[in-house]
Short mmCIF file of C-alpha atoms in Angstrom, two decimals:
data_model
loop_
_atom_site.label_atom_id
_atom_site.label_comp_id
_atom_site.label_asym_id
_atom_site.label_seq_id
_atom_site.Cartn_x
_atom_site.Cartn_y
_atom_site.Cartn_z
CA ASP A 1137 -3.55 31.83 -17.26
CA GLU A 1138 -0.75 31.30 -14.73
CA ALA A 1139 -1.19 28.03 -12.62
CA ASP A 1140 -1.63 28.26 -8.79
CA ALA A 1141 0.75 25.36 -8.36
CA ALA A 1142 2.67 22.92 -10.33
CA PHE A 1143 3.58 19.10 -9.91
CA VAL A 1144 5.70 16.46 -11.45
CA ILE A 1145 4.65 12.73 -11.22
CA ALA A 1146 7.42 10.24 -10.45
CA GLU A 1147 6.45 6.64 -10.61
CA GLN A 1148 8.44 3.58 -10.14
CA ALA A 1149 10.45 1.89 -12.97
CA LYS A 1150 11.54 5.44 -14.14
CA VAL A 1151 8.17 6.42 -15.47
CA TYR A 1152 7.30 10.07 -15.49
CA PRO A 1153 3.74 10.46 -16.87
CA LEU A 1154 2.60 13.58 -18.68
CA MET A 1155 -0.45 13.48 -16.48
CA SER A 1156 -1.86 11.44 -13.65
CA GLY A 1157 -5.39 11.76 -12.61
CA HIS A 1158 -5.30 10.23 -9.21
CA ASN A 1159 -2.14 12.25 -8.36
CA THR A 1160 -3.95 15.32 -9.52
CA ILE A 1161 -6.66 14.73 -7.22
CA CYS A 1162 -4.32 14.08 -4.42
CA VAL A 1163 -2.31 17.28 -5.08
CA ALA A 1164 -5.49 19.41 -5.18
CA THR A 1165 -6.91 17.86 -1.96
CA ALA A 1166 -3.55 18.54 -0.19
CA LEU A 1167 -3.48 22.30 -1.30
CA VAL A 1168 -6.99 22.82 -0.13
CA GLU A 1169 -6.86 21.06 3.07
CA CYS A 1170 -3.48 22.39 4.27
CA GLY A 1171 -4.39 25.95 3.42
CA LEU A 1172 -1.96 26.52 0.71
CA LEU A 1173 -4.34 28.37 -1.58
CA PRO A 1174 -5.87 31.79 -1.12
CA ALA A 1175 -9.54 31.62 0.32
CA ASP A 1176 -10.96 32.76 -3.13
CA ARG A 1177 -9.13 30.05 -4.94
CA ARG A 1178 -9.95 26.90 -3.11
CA GLU A 1179 -12.95 25.86 -5.17
CA ARG A 1180 -11.61 26.98 -8.62
CA PHE A 1181 -7.98 26.87 -9.53
CA VAL A 1182 -5.37 25.61 -12.06
CA LEU A 1183 -2.64 23.02 -11.56
CA GLU A 1184 0.34 22.68 -14.02
CA ALA A 1185 1.26 19.21 -15.05
CA PRO A 1186 3.95 18.21 -17.57
CA SER A 1187 1.05 17.83 -20.17
CA GLY A 1188 -0.13 21.46 -19.41
CA PRO A 1189 -2.63 23.38 -17.35
CA VAL A 1190 -5.17 21.24 -15.44
CA PRO A 1191 -8.31 23.21 -14.53
CA ILE A 1192 -9.51 22.15 -10.94
CA ARG A 1193 -13.11 22.34 -9.40
CA THR A 1194 -13.60 21.17 -5.76
CA GLU A 1195 -16.56 20.54 -3.55
CA LEU A 1196 -15.83 21.61 0.00
CA ALA A 1197 -17.48 19.93 3.10
CA ALA A 1198 -19.08 22.08 5.68
CA ASP A 1199 -16.01 21.56 7.85
CA GLY A 1200 -13.80 22.88 5.08
CA ARG A 1201 -12.47 19.49 3.92
CA CYS A 1202 -12.12 18.88 0.33
CA ALA A 1203 -15.00 16.46 -0.32
CA SER A 1204 -14.20 15.84 -4.01
CA VAL A 1205 -12.14 17.09 -6.75
CA THR A 1206 -12.99 17.42 -10.46
CA PHE A 1207 -10.28 18.00 -13.16
CA ASP A 1208 -10.28 18.34 -16.83
CA GLY A 1209 -8.00 15.84 -18.47
CA PRO A 1210 -5.75 16.37 -21.49
CA PRO A 1211 -7.23 15.82 -24.96
CA SER A 1212 -7.52 11.98 -25.07
CA PHE A 1213 -7.56 9.66 -28.04
CA VAL A 1214 -7.05 6.26 -29.54
CA ALA A 1215 -3.99 5.33 -31.34
CA VAL A 1216 -4.28 1.59 -32.08
CA ARG A 1217 -7.57 -0.36 -32.37
CA ASP A 1218 -8.20 -4.08 -32.29
CA GLU A 1219 -4.63 -5.23 -32.45
CA VAL A 1220 -3.77 -8.85 -31.36
CA VAL A 1221 -0.38 -9.12 -29.60
CA GLN A 1222 1.46 -12.31 -28.94
CA LEU A 1223 2.44 -12.94 -25.21
CA ASP A 1224 5.29 -14.95 -23.84
CA PRO A 1225 3.70 -18.54 -24.11
CA ASP A 1226 5.77 -20.11 -21.31
CA ALA A 1227 4.95 -17.20 -18.85
CA CYS A 1228 1.12 -17.43 -19.90
CA ARG A 1229 1.27 -21.07 -19.00
CA ALA A 1230 3.11 -20.56 -15.80
CA ILE A 1231 0.37 -18.25 -14.43
CA GLY A 1232 -2.51 -20.15 -15.99
CA LEU A 1233 -3.80 -17.69 -18.63
CA ALA A 1234 -6.39 -18.97 -21.00
CA ALA A 1235 -4.50 -17.69 -24.04
CA ALA A 1236 -1.05 -16.67 -25.27
CA GLU A 1237 -2.50 -13.89 -27.40
CA VAL A 1238 -4.85 -10.86 -26.53
CA ARG A 1239 -6.55 -8.21 -28.38
CA ILE A 1240 -5.73 -4.71 -27.17
CA ASP A 1241 -6.44 -0.99 -27.87
CA VAL A 1242 -3.87 1.76 -27.13
CA ALA A 1243 -5.11 5.17 -25.95
CA TYR A 1244 -3.68 8.10 -24.37
CA GLY A 1245 -5.31 9.99 -21.46
CA GLY A 1246 -2.21 11.36 -19.87
CA MET A 1247 -0.28 8.09 -20.13
CA TRP A 1248 -0.20 5.56 -22.97
CA TYR A 1249 -2.63 2.56 -22.04
CA ALA A 1250 -2.67 -0.77 -23.46
CA ILE A 1251 -6.29 -1.74 -22.87
CA ALA A 1252 -7.51 -5.38 -22.79
CA ASP A 1253 -10.51 -7.26 -21.70
CA ALA A 1254 -9.67 -9.35 -18.73
CA ALA A 1255 -11.96 -12.30 -19.73
CA ASP A 1256 -10.00 -12.83 -22.97
CA LEU A 1257 -7.17 -14.24 -20.80
CA GLY A 1258 -9.36 -16.08 -18.38
CA LEU A 1259 -9.08 -13.34 -15.62
CA ALA A 1260 -11.76 -11.50 -13.71
CA ILE A 1261 -11.48 -8.06 -12.16
CA ASP A 1262 -11.26 -9.47 -8.67
CA ALA A 1263 -8.82 -8.78 -5.83
CA ARG A 1264 -8.46 -12.44 -5.16
CA ASP A 1265 -6.98 -12.84 -8.62
CA GLY A 1266 -4.63 -9.98 -8.05
CA ALA A 1267 -1.29 -11.80 -8.47
CA ARG A 1268 -2.41 -13.16 -11.87
CA LEU A 1269 -3.71 -9.81 -12.93
CA ARG A 1270 -0.52 -7.97 -12.25
CA ALA A 1271 1.73 -10.71 -13.86
CA ALA A 1272 -0.39 -10.82 -16.96
CA GLY A 1273 -0.56 -7.02 -17.12
CA GLU A 1274 3.35 -7.09 -17.22
CA LEU A 1275 3.26 -9.62 -19.99
CA VAL A 1276 0.55 -7.41 -22.11
CA LYS A 1277 2.63 -4.24 -21.53
CA ALA A 1278 5.93 -5.85 -22.79
CA ALA A 1279 4.02 -7.28 -25.69
CA ALA A 1280 2.43 -3.92 -26.48
CA ARG A 1281 5.55 -1.91 -26.39
CA ALA A 1282 7.33 -4.34 -28.68
CA GLN A 1283 4.40 -4.92 -31.20
CA CYS A 1284 2.33 -1.63 -30.95
CA PRO A 1285 4.86 1.18 -30.20
CA VAL A 1286 3.25 4.65 -30.14
CA GLN A 1287 4.39 8.30 -29.77
CA HIS A 1288 2.52 11.38 -28.58
CA PRO A 1289 1.94 13.85 -31.55
CA THR A 1290 2.94 16.87 -29.49
CA PHE A 1291 5.23 15.61 -26.79
CA ASP A 1292 8.16 13.18 -26.82
CA TYR A 1293 6.36 10.67 -24.83
CA PRO A 1294 6.54 7.10 -26.21
CA GLY A 1295 4.36 4.21 -25.00
CA PRO A 1296 2.55 2.12 -23.99
CA ASP A 1297 3.83 2.67 -20.46
CA ILE A 1298 0.91 1.34 -18.54
CA MET A 1299 -2.09 -1.02 -19.16
CA ALA A 1300 -5.75 -1.47 -17.93
CA PHE A 1301 -7.82 -4.71 -17.72
CA ARG A 1302 -11.54 -4.13 -18.24
CA GLY A 1303 -14.35 -6.16 -16.82
CA PRO A 1304 -17.55 -6.91 -18.73
CA TRP A 1305 -19.59 -3.67 -19.26
CA ARG A 1306 -22.87 -2.63 -20.65
CA ARG A 1307 -23.76 0.97 -21.45
CA GLY A 1308 -25.17 2.74 -18.42
CA ALA A 1309 -23.83 0.18 -15.95
CA VAL A 1310 -20.76 0.64 -13.64
CA ALA A 1311 -17.57 -0.13 -15.47
CA THR A 1312 -14.82 -2.22 -13.68
CA ASN A 1313 -11.22 -2.10 -14.21
CA THR A 1314 -7.78 -2.55 -12.86
CA VAL A 1315 -4.56 -0.61 -14.01
CA VAL A 1316 -1.30 -2.50 -13.84
CA MET A 1317 1.57 -0.07 -12.98
CA SER A 1318 5.13 -1.01 -13.40
CA ASN A 1319 7.63 -1.14 -10.54
CA GLY A 1320 10.64 -2.72 -12.42
CA TYR A 1321 10.01 -6.37 -11.36
CA SER A 1322 6.55 -7.63 -10.42
CA GLY A 1323 3.88 -5.02 -11.33
CA MET A 1324 1.26 -3.56 -8.93
CA LEU A 1325 -2.42 -2.83 -9.18
CA ASP A 1326 -3.76 0.81 -8.88
CA ARG A 1327 -5.71 1.40 -5.65
CA SER A 1328 -7.97 3.84 -7.72
CA PRO A 1329 -9.91 3.40 -10.96
CA CYS A 1330 -6.92 5.65 -12.48
CA GLY A 1331 -7.78 9.18 -13.61
CA SER A 1332 -5.68 9.10 -16.75
CA GLY A 1333 -6.88 5.43 -17.31
CA THR A 1334 -10.38 6.68 -17.07
CA CYS A 1335 -9.59 9.41 -19.63
CA ALA A 1336 -8.16 6.89 -21.98
CA ILE A 1337 -10.96 4.37 -21.58
CA MET A 1338 -13.60 7.01 -22.18
CA ALA A 1339 -11.74 8.07 -25.27
CA LEU A 1340 -11.90 4.49 -26.43
CA LEU A 1341 -15.57 4.11 -25.81
CA HIS A 1342 -16.30 7.33 -27.53
CA ALA A 1343 -14.35 6.12 -30.62
CA ARG A 1344 -16.39 2.92 -30.54
CA GLY A 1345 -19.57 4.89 -30.45
CA GLU A 1346 -20.41 3.48 -26.89
CA LEU A 1347 -20.13 6.99 -24.97
CA ASP A 1348 -21.40 10.19 -26.03
CA LEU A 1349 -20.39 13.73 -25.03
CA GLY A 1350 -22.11 14.53 -21.77
CA GLU A 1351 -22.87 11.03 -20.84
CA ARG A 1352 -21.93 10.04 -17.24
CA PHE A 1353 -19.42 7.11 -16.89
CA VAL A 1354 -18.85 5.47 -13.58
CA HIS A 1355 -15.57 3.59 -13.23
CA GLU A 1356 -14.78 1.10 -10.19
CA SER A 1357 -11.49 -0.22 -9.35
CA VAL A 1358 -10.53 -3.74 -8.25
CA VAL A 1359 -10.72 -2.50 -4.69
CA GLY A 1360 -14.09 -0.95 -5.08
CA SER A 1361 -12.96 2.83 -5.28
CA VAL A 1362 -14.90 5.00 -7.71
CA PHE A 1363 -14.33 7.76 -10.10
CA THR A 1364 -16.92 9.29 -12.35
CA GLY A 1365 -16.26 10.89 -15.68
CA GLU A 1366 -17.92 12.87 -18.48
CA LEU A 1367 -16.62 13.97 -21.84
CA VAL A 1368 -17.03 17.63 -21.82
CA GLY A 1369 -15.53 18.76 -25.26
CA VAL A 1370 -13.66 17.85 -28.46
CA THR A 1371 -10.39 19.43 -29.71
CA ALA A 1372 -8.50 18.75 -32.80
CA GLU A 1373 -6.31 16.32 -30.80
CA GLY A 1374 -9.11 14.37 -28.89
CA VAL A 1375 -11.98 14.39 -26.60
CA VAL A 1376 -11.73 16.46 -23.27
CA PRO A 1377 -12.65 14.22 -20.15
CA ALA A 1378 -13.59 15.61 -16.83
CA ILE A 1379 -12.99 13.28 -13.90
CA THR A 1380 -14.36 13.40 -10.35
CA GLY A 1381 -12.89 11.66 -7.26
CA SER A 1382 -11.88 12.04 -3.67
CA ALA A 1383 -8.54 11.68 -1.78
CA TRP A 1384 -7.56 11.61 1.80
CA ILE A 1385 -4.38 12.85 3.46
CA THR A 1386 -2.63 10.12 5.25
CA ARG A 1387 0.65 11.75 6.44
CA TYR A 1388 2.04 15.24 7.28
CA ALA A 1389 5.78 15.32 6.76
CA GLU A 1390 8.59 17.93 7.28
CA VAL A 1391 11.95 17.58 5.37
CA VAL A 1392 14.81 19.51 6.74
CA VAL A 1393 18.51 20.43 6.04
CA ASP A 1394 20.82 20.88 8.95
CA PRO A 1395 23.26 23.63 8.33
CA THR A 1396 26.19 21.30 9.61
CA ASP A 1397 25.10 18.36 7.23
CA PRO A 1398 28.24 17.85 4.98
CA PHE A 1399 25.83 16.40 2.25
CA PRO A 1400 22.98 18.92 2.06
CA GLU A 1401 22.12 17.96 -1.56
CA GLY A 1402 22.40 14.33 -1.06
CA PHE A 1403 25.06 12.15 -2.34
CA ARG A 1404 25.52 9.34 -5.15
CA VAL A 1405 27.53 6.26 -5.08
CA GLY A 1406 28.23 4.93 -8.47
CA ASP A 1407 27.94 1.24 -7.90
CA ILE A 1408 24.57 1.57 -6.30
CA TRP A 1409 22.78 4.56 -7.89
#
């Protein structure tokens, strides 16, 4: 079916994900609350991401606001299991990590995630440890790219391009995580539990036999925001996750082009751009 709207995700460090869950939730919320969809398409519609169609279901509040968004993620799967990667030992000592190697899994959920247990490096999913989490995450990503390279079977999309630290978890409890995104120099922590990261982690748990189809999964970020997920199907490529979360509009902006502007399409300076 034809999509109601399409979007492209442009992250820092020249990362263009096939799919981003929290960006999907943001786009869907903005479309609903800004009146950009027909009245009969506000609760059920389809977005087009680079990975393909994304079915959307919304829950509307009494005042018409978008209270929550549920999207079906792309088929998600595990490419690498239980691989130990070697980290830069000097960098590990500099930030006080407990080891210079760590066991990772690599899973796809819209982006390629290197997934590690924070405790294996002496870290906790705690905002007070944010500087070490982001620095360690950059080390793990660099090691994973060099030692565990992966490629999507359908798209030209190599990885890993992002990573997630997980906290201790037991089945049925709330899972904690922080996702370390690249910005080209220091790394940064996602303010959400990460939609595509939740897809990837759910695929990993399913592969381990720790999460069944239809079983509810609650995922909490380092700042306490929460997404809920459920595996709703299986394809030849992987499991199909559904993720629910909420977004809030923080700014309305208008971009204009003056007819007398000599550079209406912008400009490029070779020694800078």
